[in-house]
């Protein structure tokens, strides 16, 4: 299904080989440590001579998402972790598509133009086929069955590839009296099973296996599988998200594990290349070695020792001295490294890490106490004569950089400004922007490592801003209509006495900027 209004628009899907789509760039040593953790192997795995590509045709429950969607993930995004290195996952899944619209848009043709003998085509649809109120998606169950037969199965077989039918993955839909999960899209599940039997093709009954898994953990724990995230944790979700269809990365890993376990039971060459998909025998060990780097005025970069068998880590925080019951989620990560933000300036906090796998959570790490710093420079962007937040320096379209001033824009051609009034605070209410364009802000600072916090948003519309610091792309900050997102970026190194910020993107809003020298 398509993303909710509270989340940004996905970028086009892409094939990937042994990647980690949601992870930000991290130091090589940390990445190497994490990839050394492989989990439990299923019996019978073998290293085949010829490489195999597995193509995925599906919707948003399978799609690969870029880092700006954190923590949302599709199971296809993490499917590669359960195969040997000679298996490539080419994920063509994209949100909002049904079995019919995927064909009509030429997406199946794109796969069939690349697929080779011995490759695989996994097909999972049903979520969007069932949306009667969306005629561009809706596909009656019997038509869905024939699209699977005549287009996907036949198309793969004609090219010597092996089609695999996957029944629709379950939603977080359950009987409130019993807590047992309902069959999601039962008519489409039945048709998928029937066509696989009629055509004698491999079947992955993800509807059944995902429902059994969800029944085993219950509706409340299932919130950690689906996209239930609190406000103030992830920059692109300032008001939080409640979504019973899409997955957090942890949930995507569990769904991918279920699919891989079924693949291992198939009578196909791919079965011998499944690895690490077995259910762990125990929860992970307690994480150790928690340390903080680059402590800024709002957050820090945390590292810890990798834990064998961990699928994901949950980082929690609380004010120093508060009871443990006040620990709240700060972020999640699949590597033993995470950036946290949103901490109160000039105050002490305690943080801890919990390792999680399909069996459950580890004991929390020993807590780490960190004290945030004070920002060195603060800039409030908006029209000339704007209301300026206390402690901030006004920046408007007439504020051009000079050596004497020590900060300002290199050019403001085509840059606009707006003040939306007092409904938001002094930093949030006004901004500069350049729709579809690029502009640059400079500030003279001592050489060193910096943290930058940006404020992006618009009371009357959505905002999409891409930021680069010192010529390095640090990603997109997004905000829905009426919301202002605050995001912190760490590890900005200045060696020439000047910090350069390049602002671009769909709307390129900039409301506020704070710079802090760290380390």
Short mmCIF file of C-alpha atoms in Angstrom, two decimals:
data_model
loop_
_atom_site.label_atom_id
_atom_site.label_comp_id
_atom_site.label_asym_id
_atom_site.label_seq_id
_atom_site.Cartn_x
_atom_site.Cartn_y
_atom_site.Cartn_z
CA UNK A 1 0.00 0.00 0.00
CA UNK A 2 1.09 3.59 -0.36
CA UNK A 3 2.66 5.57 2.47
CA UNK A 4 0.49 7.43 4.96
CA UNK A 5 0.16 11.20 4.89
CA UNK A 6 2.50 11.48 7.85
CA UNK A 7 5.42 9.97 5.93
CA UNK A 8 7.51 11.18 2.97
CA UNK A 9 7.18 9.97 -0.62
CA UNK A 10 9.38 6.96 -1.49
CA UNK A 11 12.18 7.12 -3.99
CA UNK A 12 12.12 4.64 -6.90
CA UNK A 13 13.00 1.06 -5.92
CA UNK A 14 16.22 -0.54 -7.06
CA UNK A 15 18.05 -3.84 -7.14
CA UNK A 16 20.68 -4.34 -4.53
CA UNK A 17 23.36 -6.87 -3.62
CA UNK A 18 24.08 -7.54 0.03
CA UNK A 19 23.19 -3.96 0.95
CA UNK A 20 21.54 -2.34 3.96
CA UNK A 21 19.10 0.20 2.54
CA UNK A 22 18.17 2.00 5.73
CA UNK A 23 21.63 2.51 7.16
CA UNK A 24 23.47 5.77 7.06
CA UNK A 25 27.14 5.77 6.10
CA UNK A 26 29.18 4.36 8.95
CA UNK A 27 32.81 3.66 9.64
CA UNK A 28 34.14 0.56 7.93
CA UNK A 29 35.27 -1.08 11.14
CA UNK A 30 31.76 -0.92 12.62
CA UNK A 31 30.16 -2.25 9.46
CA UNK A 32 32.65 -5.11 9.31
CA UNK A 33 31.92 -6.04 12.90
CA UNK A 34 28.18 -6.09 12.26
CA UNK A 35 28.38 -8.18 9.10
CA UNK A 36 30.41 -10.76 10.97
CA UNK A 37 27.25 -11.64 12.91
CA UNK A 38 25.36 -14.15 10.74
CA UNK A 39 22.92 -15.92 13.06
CA UNK A 40 21.96 -19.59 12.82
CA UNK A 41 22.21 -21.54 9.57
CA UNK A 42 19.61 -23.97 8.33
CA UNK A 43 20.82 -27.49 7.50
CA UNK A 44 21.57 -28.39 3.91
CA UNK A 45 22.92 -25.04 2.77
CA UNK A 46 25.48 -25.24 -0.01
CA UNK A 47 27.59 -22.86 -2.05
CA UNK A 48 26.49 -23.23 -5.68
CA UNK A 49 28.78 -22.51 -8.61
CA UNK A 50 26.53 -20.17 -10.59
CA UNK A 51 25.21 -16.86 -9.22
CA UNK A 52 21.44 -16.42 -8.93
CA UNK A 53 19.35 -13.28 -9.07
CA UNK A 54 16.03 -13.19 -7.22
CA UNK A 55 13.63 -10.57 -8.63
CA UNK A 56 10.86 -9.24 -6.39
CA UNK A 57 7.60 -7.91 -7.85
CA UNK A 58 5.38 -6.47 -5.14
CA UNK A 59 4.15 -3.45 -3.20
CA UNK A 60 5.18 -1.27 -0.24
CA UNK A 61 5.33 -4.20 2.20
CA UNK A 62 8.32 -5.49 0.20
CA UNK A 63 9.78 -2.25 -1.15
CA UNK A 64 13.30 -0.96 -0.43
CA UNK A 65 13.19 2.45 1.30
CA UNK A 66 15.96 5.02 1.40
CA UNK A 67 17.31 6.39 4.72
CA UNK A 68 14.87 9.31 4.79
CA UNK A 69 12.07 6.81 5.59
CA UNK A 70 13.71 5.38 8.74
CA UNK A 71 12.54 3.16 10.39
CA UNK A 72 10.16 1.97 7.64
CA UNK A 73 11.30 -1.05 5.64
CA UNK A 74 9.92 -3.73 3.36
CA UNK A 75 10.91 -7.36 3.73
CA UNK A 76 12.59 -7.31 0.33
CA UNK A 77 14.95 -4.67 1.62
CA UNK A 78 16.55 -7.08 4.10
CA UNK A 79 15.94 -10.36 2.25
CA UNK A 80 19.57 -10.57 1.16
CA UNK A 81 20.81 -11.17 4.71
CA UNK A 82 19.37 -14.71 4.58
CA UNK A 83 21.26 -15.87 1.48
CA UNK A 84 24.82 -16.68 0.53
CA UNK A 85 26.84 -14.00 -1.23
CA UNK A 86 26.24 -15.45 -4.71
CA UNK A 87 22.54 -14.56 -4.51
CA UNK A 88 21.56 -11.05 -5.63
CA UNK A 89 18.20 -9.59 -4.62
CA UNK A 90 16.77 -7.29 -7.31
CA UNK A 91 13.93 -5.58 -5.50
CA UNK A 92 11.48 -4.00 -7.96
CA UNK A 93 8.67 -3.71 -5.40
CA UNK A 94 7.09 -0.26 -5.09
CA UNK A 95 4.29 1.12 -2.96
CA UNK A 96 0.72 1.48 -4.14
CA UNK A 97 0.87 -1.12 -6.92
CA UNK A 98 -1.43 -4.04 -7.51
CA UNK A 99 -0.86 -7.09 -9.69
CA UNK A 100 -2.55 -5.20 -12.52
CA UNK A 101 -1.02 -1.73 -12.16
CA UNK A 102 2.48 -3.21 -11.81
CA UNK A 103 2.00 -4.69 -15.28
CA UNK A 104 0.31 -1.63 -16.79
CA UNK A 105 3.17 0.64 -15.70
CA UNK A 106 5.72 -1.58 -17.46
CA UNK A 107 7.37 -2.72 -14.24
CA UNK A 108 6.96 -6.41 -14.98
CA UNK A 109 8.36 -5.86 -18.49
CA UNK A 110 11.42 -4.25 -16.90
CA UNK A 111 12.01 -7.45 -14.90
CA UNK A 112 11.32 -9.79 -17.80
CA UNK A 113 13.77 -7.82 -19.92
CA UNK A 114 16.57 -8.69 -17.47
CA UNK A 115 15.71 -12.06 -15.96
CA UNK A 116 17.81 -15.04 -17.08
CA UNK A 117 17.42 -18.82 -17.03
CA UNK A 118 17.94 -20.07 -13.48
CA UNK A 119 16.85 -16.77 -11.89
CA UNK A 120 13.73 -16.44 -9.73
CA UNK A 121 10.69 -14.17 -9.79
CA UNK A 122 8.93 -13.80 -6.42
CA UNK A 123 5.45 -12.28 -6.70
CA UNK A 124 3.48 -10.91 -3.74
CA UNK A 125 0.39 -8.78 -4.34
CA UNK A 126 -3.06 -8.46 -2.79
CA UNK A 127 -2.88 -5.43 -0.48
CA UNK A 128 -3.60 -2.91 -3.21
CA UNK A 129 -5.59 -5.28 -5.42
CA UNK A 130 -8.24 -5.23 -2.67
CA UNK A 131 -8.67 -1.41 -2.56
CA UNK A 132 -12.09 -1.09 -4.19
CA UNK A 133 -12.10 2.67 -3.66
CA UNK A 134 -8.89 3.11 -5.71
CA UNK A 135 -9.84 2.14 -9.29
CA UNK A 136 -6.29 2.61 -10.55
CA UNK A 137 -5.27 -0.22 -8.20
CA UNK A 138 -8.31 -2.39 -7.65
CA UNK A 139 -8.17 -5.84 -9.22
CA UNK A 140 -10.98 -8.37 -8.60
CA UNK A 141 -9.74 -11.63 -7.07
CA UNK A 142 -10.37 -13.71 -10.20
CA UNK A 143 -8.55 -11.17 -12.38
CA UNK A 144 -5.68 -11.13 -9.87
CA UNK A 145 -5.41 -14.91 -10.22
CA UNK A 146 -5.20 -14.71 -14.01
CA UNK A 147 -2.62 -11.91 -13.93
CA UNK A 148 -0.46 -14.16 -11.74
CA UNK A 149 -0.94 -17.05 -14.17
CA UNK A 150 -0.72 -15.35 -17.56
CA UNK A 151 1.76 -12.56 -16.92
CA UNK A 152 4.03 -13.35 -13.97
CA UNK A 153 4.22 -17.15 -14.02
CA UNK A 154 4.14 -17.53 -17.80
CA UNK A 155 6.50 -14.59 -18.33
CA UNK A 156 9.13 -16.05 -16.01
CA UNK A 157 8.84 -19.57 -17.44
CA UNK A 158 9.17 -18.35 -21.02
CA UNK A 159 12.58 -16.96 -20.05
CA UNK A 160 13.76 -20.05 -18.23
CA UNK A 161 13.29 -18.48 -14.80
CA UNK A 162 11.47 -19.97 -11.82
CA UNK A 163 8.31 -18.15 -10.63
CA UNK A 164 7.46 -18.26 -6.92
CA UNK A 165 4.01 -17.17 -5.70
CA UNK A 166 3.91 -15.47 -2.29
CA UNK A 167 0.58 -14.99 -0.51
CA UNK A 168 -0.14 -11.50 0.91
CA UNK A 169 1.65 -10.79 4.19
CA UNK A 170 -0.60 -10.22 7.21
CA UNK A 171 -1.62 -6.85 8.56
CA UNK A 172 -1.94 -6.04 12.26
CA UNK A 173 -5.59 -7.03 12.20
CA UNK A 174 -6.83 -9.22 15.05
CA UNK A 175 -9.87 -10.29 17.01
CA UNK A 176 -9.95 -8.00 20.07
CA UNK A 177 -11.63 -10.68 22.18
CA UNK A 178 -9.18 -13.50 21.47
CA UNK A 179 -6.09 -11.60 20.32
CA UNK A 180 -5.82 -13.99 17.37
CA UNK A 181 -4.88 -12.45 14.04
CA UNK A 182 -7.29 -12.38 11.12
CA UNK A 183 -6.52 -13.61 7.62
CA UNK A 184 -5.73 -10.48 5.64
CA UNK A 185 -7.21 -10.41 2.10
CA UNK A 186 -8.54 -14.00 2.26
CA UNK A 187 -9.90 -14.03 -1.30
CA UNK A 188 -6.49 -13.10 -2.68
CA UNK A 189 -4.75 -15.63 -0.44
CA UNK A 190 -7.05 -18.36 -1.76
CA UNK A 191 -6.48 -17.38 -5.40
CA UNK A 192 -2.70 -17.27 -4.96
CA UNK A 193 -2.64 -20.75 -3.42
CA UNK A 194 -4.95 -22.08 -6.15
CA UNK A 195 -2.94 -20.74 -9.09
CA UNK A 196 0.32 -22.04 -7.60
CA UNK A 197 -1.22 -25.51 -7.31
CA UNK A 198 -2.78 -25.37 -10.79
CA UNK A 199 0.46 -24.24 -12.41
CA UNK A 200 2.69 -26.44 -10.23
CA UNK A 201 4.93 -23.56 -9.15
CA UNK A 202 6.61 -23.04 -5.75
CA UNK A 203 4.41 -21.39 -3.13
CA UNK A 204 5.44 -19.32 -0.11
CA UNK A 205 2.39 -19.05 2.14
CA UNK A 206 3.49 -15.87 3.91
CA UNK A 207 -0.10 -15.18 4.90
CA UNK A 208 -0.06 -18.31 7.07
CA UNK A 209 3.49 -18.02 8.42
CA UNK A 210 3.23 -14.31 9.26
CA UNK A 211 -0.10 -14.85 10.97
CA UNK A 212 1.32 -17.72 13.03
CA UNK A 213 4.29 -15.56 14.02
CA UNK A 214 2.04 -12.65 15.02
CA UNK A 215 -0.20 -15.00 17.02
CA UNK A 216 2.89 -16.20 18.90
CA UNK A 217 3.92 -12.68 19.99
CA UNK A 218 0.46 -11.11 20.38
CA UNK A 219 -1.05 -7.77 19.28
CA UNK A 220 0.90 -5.57 21.69
CA UNK A 221 4.37 -6.87 20.80
CA UNK A 222 3.29 -6.73 17.14
CA UNK A 223 3.51 -2.94 17.40
CA UNK A 224 7.30 -3.36 17.30
CA UNK A 225 6.90 -5.27 14.04
CA UNK A 226 4.60 -2.79 12.36
CA UNK A 227 5.18 0.93 11.96
CA UNK A 228 4.13 2.11 15.41
CA UNK A 229 6.69 4.77 16.36
CA UNK A 230 6.36 7.54 18.96
CA UNK A 231 6.61 11.26 18.29
CA UNK A 232 10.00 12.94 18.52
CA UNK A 233 12.17 9.90 17.76
CA UNK A 234 12.71 9.97 13.99
CA UNK A 235 13.27 13.36 12.28
CA UNK A 236 10.92 12.64 9.37
CA UNK A 237 8.12 11.59 11.73
CA UNK A 238 7.90 14.47 14.23
CA UNK A 239 4.37 13.53 15.29
CA UNK A 240 5.00 9.77 15.21
CA UNK A 241 3.32 7.11 13.07
CA UNK A 242 0.65 4.46 13.70
CA UNK A 243 0.49 2.08 10.75
CA UNK A 244 -0.83 -1.49 10.87
CA UNK A 245 0.25 -2.40 7.32
CA UNK A 246 3.88 -1.39 6.90
CA UNK A 247 6.88 -2.61 8.87
CA UNK A 248 9.63 -1.18 10.97
CA UNK A 249 13.01 -2.59 9.98
CA UNK A 250 12.81 -5.11 12.82
CA UNK A 251 9.47 -6.37 11.48
CA UNK A 252 10.78 -6.48 7.92
CA UNK A 253 13.64 -8.69 9.10
CA UNK A 254 11.21 -11.11 10.77
CA UNK A 255 9.04 -11.31 7.63
CA UNK A 256 12.09 -11.85 5.43
CA UNK A 257 13.19 -14.60 7.82
CA UNK A 258 9.83 -16.34 7.43
CA UNK A 259 10.07 -16.20 3.64
CA UNK A 260 13.64 -17.53 3.72
CA UNK A 261 12.62 -20.40 5.99
CA UNK A 262 9.97 -21.42 3.46
CA UNK A 263 12.46 -21.05 0.61
CA UNK A 264 14.78 -23.48 2.42
CA UNK A 265 12.00 -26.09 2.30
CA UNK A 266 11.39 -25.76 -1.46
CA UNK A 267 12.69 -28.28 -3.99
CA UNK A 268 14.74 -25.68 -5.86
CA UNK A 269 18.46 -24.82 -6.16
CA UNK A 270 17.80 -21.59 -4.24
CA UNK A 271 16.91 -23.62 -1.14
CA UNK A 272 20.54 -24.61 -0.70
CA UNK A 273 21.65 -20.99 -0.55
CA UNK A 274 19.59 -19.96 2.47
CA UNK A 275 21.69 -19.08 5.48
CA UNK A 276 21.04 -17.64 8.93
CA UNK A 277 17.26 -17.96 8.71
CA UNK A 278 16.75 -20.33 11.60
CA UNK A 279 14.91 -19.02 14.63
CA UNK A 280 17.47 -18.16 17.34
CA UNK A 281 17.55 -20.45 20.34
CA UNK A 282 17.76 -17.58 22.83
CA UNK A 283 17.53 -13.82 23.14
CA UNK A 284 20.78 -11.92 22.49
CA UNK A 285 23.33 -11.27 25.20
CA UNK A 286 23.43 -7.99 27.07
CA UNK A 287 25.23 -5.33 24.98
CA UNK A 288 28.50 -3.95 26.33
CA UNK A 289 31.00 -1.25 25.53
CA UNK A 290 28.48 1.60 25.21
CA UNK A 291 30.30 4.88 24.56
CA UNK A 292 29.41 8.38 23.34
CA UNK A 293 31.19 10.43 20.70
CA UNK A 294 30.59 13.90 19.26
CA UNK A 295 28.30 15.06 22.07
CA UNK A 296 26.49 18.16 20.82
CA UNK A 297 23.87 20.53 22.24
CA UNK A 298 21.09 18.08 21.30
CA UNK A 299 22.53 14.60 21.02
CA UNK A 300 25.51 12.34 20.41
CA UNK A 301 26.84 9.45 18.37
CA UNK A 302 26.73 6.19 20.33
CA UNK A 303 28.74 3.02 19.70
CA UNK A 304 28.78 -0.36 21.45
CA UNK A 305 30.07 -3.88 20.92
CA UNK A 306 28.25 -5.99 18.34
CA UNK A 307 26.10 -8.74 19.87
CA UNK A 308 25.98 -12.14 18.16
CA UNK A 309 22.50 -13.04 16.95
CA UNK A 310 21.03 -9.54 17.25
CA UNK A 311 18.70 -8.46 14.44
CA UNK A 312 18.41 -4.89 15.62
CA UNK A 313 19.26 -2.63 18.56
CA UNK A 314 16.89 -0.33 20.43
CA UNK A 315 18.47 2.74 22.01
CA UNK A 316 16.61 4.20 25.00
CA UNK A 317 17.05 7.47 26.93
CA UNK A 318 15.81 9.23 30.07
CA UNK A 319 16.75 12.31 32.10
CA UNK A 320 19.50 11.58 34.59
CA UNK A 321 18.05 10.64 37.96
CA UNK A 322 14.64 9.68 36.56
CA UNK A 323 13.39 6.15 37.36
CA UNK A 324 13.97 3.40 34.80
CA UNK A 325 10.26 3.43 34.00
CA UNK A 326 10.87 6.73 32.19
CA UNK A 327 13.21 5.25 29.60
CA UNK A 328 11.78 5.98 26.13
CA UNK A 329 12.87 4.93 22.65
CA UNK A 330 15.55 7.21 21.20
CA UNK A 331 16.24 5.37 17.93
CA UNK A 332 16.91 1.94 16.42
CA UNK A 333 19.83 0.59 14.40
CA UNK A 334 20.89 -2.66 12.77
CA UNK A 335 24.55 -1.77 13.42
CA UNK A 336 26.28 -1.15 16.77
CA UNK A 337 26.24 2.58 16.07
CA UNK A 338 23.47 5.18 16.29
CA UNK A 339 23.01 8.94 16.28
CA UNK A 340 20.50 10.24 18.81
CA UNK A 341 19.03 13.73 18.98
CA UNK A 342 16.26 15.68 20.60
CA UNK A 343 17.96 15.89 24.00
CA UNK A 344 17.54 19.03 26.09
CA UNK A 345 20.47 21.42 25.77
CA UNK A 346 22.95 21.66 28.64
CA UNK A 347 21.43 18.80 30.61
CA UNK A 348 22.40 15.30 31.74
CA UNK A 349 20.81 12.17 30.28
CA UNK A 350 21.20 8.43 30.62
CA UNK A 351 21.13 6.13 27.61
CA UNK A 352 21.17 2.36 27.23
CA UNK A 353 20.98 -0.22 24.44
CA UNK A 354 18.89 -3.39 24.10
CA UNK A 355 19.67 -6.10 21.51
CA UNK A 356 16.67 -7.76 19.87
CA UNK A 357 16.10 -10.86 17.75
CA UNK A 358 13.16 -13.10 16.86
CA UNK A 359 13.21 -14.55 20.39
CA UNK A 360 12.89 -11.19 22.12
CA UNK A 361 14.97 -8.56 23.91
CA UNK A 362 18.26 -8.83 25.76
CA UNK A 363 18.89 -7.35 29.16
CA UNK A 364 19.64 -3.61 28.84
CA UNK A 365 23.26 -2.50 28.65
CA UNK A 366 24.75 -0.69 31.58
CA UNK A 367 23.54 2.93 31.35
CA UNK A 368 25.79 5.68 30.04
CA UNK A 369 25.47 9.24 31.33
CA UNK A 370 26.12 12.11 28.92
CA UNK A 371 25.69 15.86 29.29
CA UNK A 372 24.77 17.91 26.25
CA UNK A 373 26.71 21.05 25.39
CA UNK A 374 25.53 24.55 24.45
CA UNK A 375 25.26 25.57 20.79
CA UNK A 376 28.00 27.91 19.57
CA UNK A 377 26.06 29.64 16.77
CA UNK A 378 22.32 29.99 16.12
CA UNK A 379 20.66 31.40 13.01
CA UNK A 380 16.97 32.22 12.46
CA UNK A 381 15.98 32.40 8.78
CA UNK A 382 13.04 34.42 7.45
CA UNK A 383 11.93 37.76 5.98
CA UNK A 384 13.57 41.10 6.72
CA UNK A 385 12.35 42.31 10.13
CA UNK A 386 11.19 38.86 11.20
CA UNK A 387 10.53 37.89 14.80
CA UNK A 388 13.92 36.51 15.87
CA UNK A 389 14.18 33.81 18.53
CA UNK A 390 16.17 34.83 21.64
CA UNK A 391 19.84 33.97 21.28
CA UNK A 392 19.59 33.59 17.49
CA UNK A 393 21.06 35.76 14.73
CA UNK A 394 18.67 36.99 12.05
CA UNK A 395 19.37 35.82 8.50
CA UNK A 396 17.26 37.07 5.58
CA UNK A 397 17.59 37.32 1.82
CA UNK A 398 19.69 40.48 2.22
CA UNK A 399 22.22 38.68 4.43
CA UNK A 400 25.01 37.95 1.97
CA UNK A 401 28.32 36.56 3.10
CA UNK A 402 31.21 38.92 3.66
CA UNK A 403 34.45 38.29 5.52
CA UNK A 404 33.59 41.14 7.86
CA UNK A 405 30.16 39.71 8.72
CA UNK A 406 31.45 36.14 8.91
CA UNK A 407 28.20 34.48 7.81
CA UNK A 408 25.53 34.72 5.11
CA UNK A 409 24.30 33.41 1.77
CA UNK A 410 26.53 33.28 -1.29
CA UNK A 411 23.52 34.33 -3.39
CA UNK A 412 19.78 34.71 -2.80
CA UNK A 413 18.62 34.81 -6.43
CA UNK A 414 15.23 33.02 -6.60
CA UNK A 415 15.19 32.45 -2.84
CA UNK A 416 11.83 33.34 -1.28
CA UNK A 417 10.86 34.03 2.34
CA UNK A 418 7.63 33.69 4.30
CA UNK A 419 6.33 34.33 7.84
CA UNK A 420 3.30 32.18 8.75
CA UNK A 421 2.44 34.04 11.96
CA UNK A 422 2.44 33.28 15.64
CA UNK A 423 0.89 29.79 15.53
CA UNK A 424 4.46 28.41 15.63
CA UNK A 425 7.45 29.57 17.66
CA UNK A 426 9.91 32.22 16.51
CA UNK A 427 12.22 29.77 14.71
CA UNK A 428 9.47 27.63 13.19
CA UNK A 429 7.07 30.35 12.00
CA UNK A 430 9.25 31.78 9.20
CA UNK A 431 11.72 30.46 6.65
CA UNK A 432 13.56 30.92 3.39
CA UNK A 433 13.08 28.46 0.50
CA UNK A 434 13.97 27.80 -3.13
CA UNK A 435 11.55 25.34 -4.75
CA UNK A 436 13.55 22.90 -6.86
CA UNK A 437 16.70 25.01 -6.60
CA UNK A 438 19.97 25.19 -4.68
CA UNK A 439 21.48 27.88 -2.46
CA UNK A 440 24.36 28.06 -0.01
CA UNK A 441 24.93 29.45 3.49
CA UNK A 442 28.38 29.98 5.00
CA UNK A 443 29.61 30.60 8.54
CA UNK A 444 33.18 31.29 9.64
CA UNK A 445 34.11 28.89 12.45
CA UNK A 446 37.29 27.49 14.01
CA UNK A 447 38.55 24.29 12.43
CA UNK A 448 37.27 21.11 14.05
CA UNK A 449 34.34 18.69 14.13
CA UNK A 450 30.80 20.06 14.29
CA UNK A 451 27.23 19.04 14.87
CA UNK A 452 24.49 20.89 12.99
CA UNK A 453 20.81 21.00 13.88
CA UNK A 454 18.39 22.23 11.22
CA UNK A 455 14.71 23.20 11.44
CA UNK A 456 12.61 22.58 8.32
CA UNK A 457 8.86 23.06 7.85
CA UNK A 458 5.91 25.18 6.81
CA UNK A 459 2.60 25.79 8.56
CA UNK A 460 0.77 25.86 5.21
CA UNK A 461 2.49 23.09 3.26
CA UNK A 462 4.86 20.15 3.30
CA UNK A 463 8.63 20.62 3.13
CA UNK A 464 11.41 18.54 1.55
CA UNK A 465 14.97 19.77 2.06
CA UNK A 466 18.25 18.06 1.10
CA UNK A 467 21.32 19.18 3.04
CA UNK A 468 25.03 18.95 2.32
CA UNK A 469 27.68 20.07 4.80
CA UNK A 470 31.22 20.74 3.60
CA UNK A 471 30.27 19.23 0.23
CA UNK A 472 29.07 15.94 1.76
CA UNK A 473 25.43 14.94 1.24
CA UNK A 474 23.80 14.30 4.63
CA UNK A 475 20.34 13.46 3.32
CA UNK A 476 16.82 14.85 3.29
CA UNK A 477 14.72 16.38 6.05
CA UNK A 478 10.96 16.22 5.47
CA UNK A 479 7.99 17.72 7.27
CA UNK A 480 4.27 17.34 6.69
CA UNK A 481 1.90 20.26 6.43
CA UNK A 482 1.85 22.29 9.63
CA UNK A 483 4.84 20.52 11.17
CA UNK A 484 8.46 21.58 11.57
CA UNK A 485 11.08 18.84 11.68
CA UNK A 486 14.26 19.24 13.69
CA UNK A 487 17.19 17.04 12.63
CA UNK A 488 20.77 16.84 13.89
CA UNK A 489 23.76 15.87 11.75
CA UNK A 490 27.07 14.81 13.29
CA UNK A 491 30.64 14.40 12.10
CA UNK A 492 30.98 17.60 10.04
CA UNK A 493 34.70 18.33 9.69
CA UNK A 494 35.90 21.88 8.98
CA UNK A 495 39.51 22.39 7.87
CA UNK A 496 39.40 25.80 6.13
CA UNK A 497 37.83 27.98 8.82
CA UNK A 498 34.40 28.03 7.17
CA UNK A 499 31.38 25.71 7.43
CA UNK A 500 29.45 25.50 4.16
CA UNK A 501 25.81 24.39 4.03
CA UNK A 502 24.18 23.63 0.66
CA UNK A 503 20.37 23.58 0.69
CA UNK A 504 18.39 21.99 -2.15
CA UNK A 505 15.48 19.65 -2.81
CA UNK A 506 11.82 19.75 -3.69
CA UNK A 507 11.10 22.82 -1.56
CA UNK A 508 14.50 23.56 0.09
CA UNK A 509 13.01 25.17 3.20
CA UNK A 510 15.32 26.39 5.96
CA UNK A 511 13.87 27.80 9.19
CA UNK A 512 16.74 27.56 11.65
CA UNK A 513 20.31 26.34 12.05
CA UNK A 514 22.43 25.66 15.13
CA UNK A 515 26.14 24.79 15.02
CA UNK A 516 28.08 23.18 17.86
CA UNK A 517 31.79 22.35 17.97
CA UNK A 518 32.29 18.90 19.45
CA UNK A 519 35.13 16.60 20.41
#
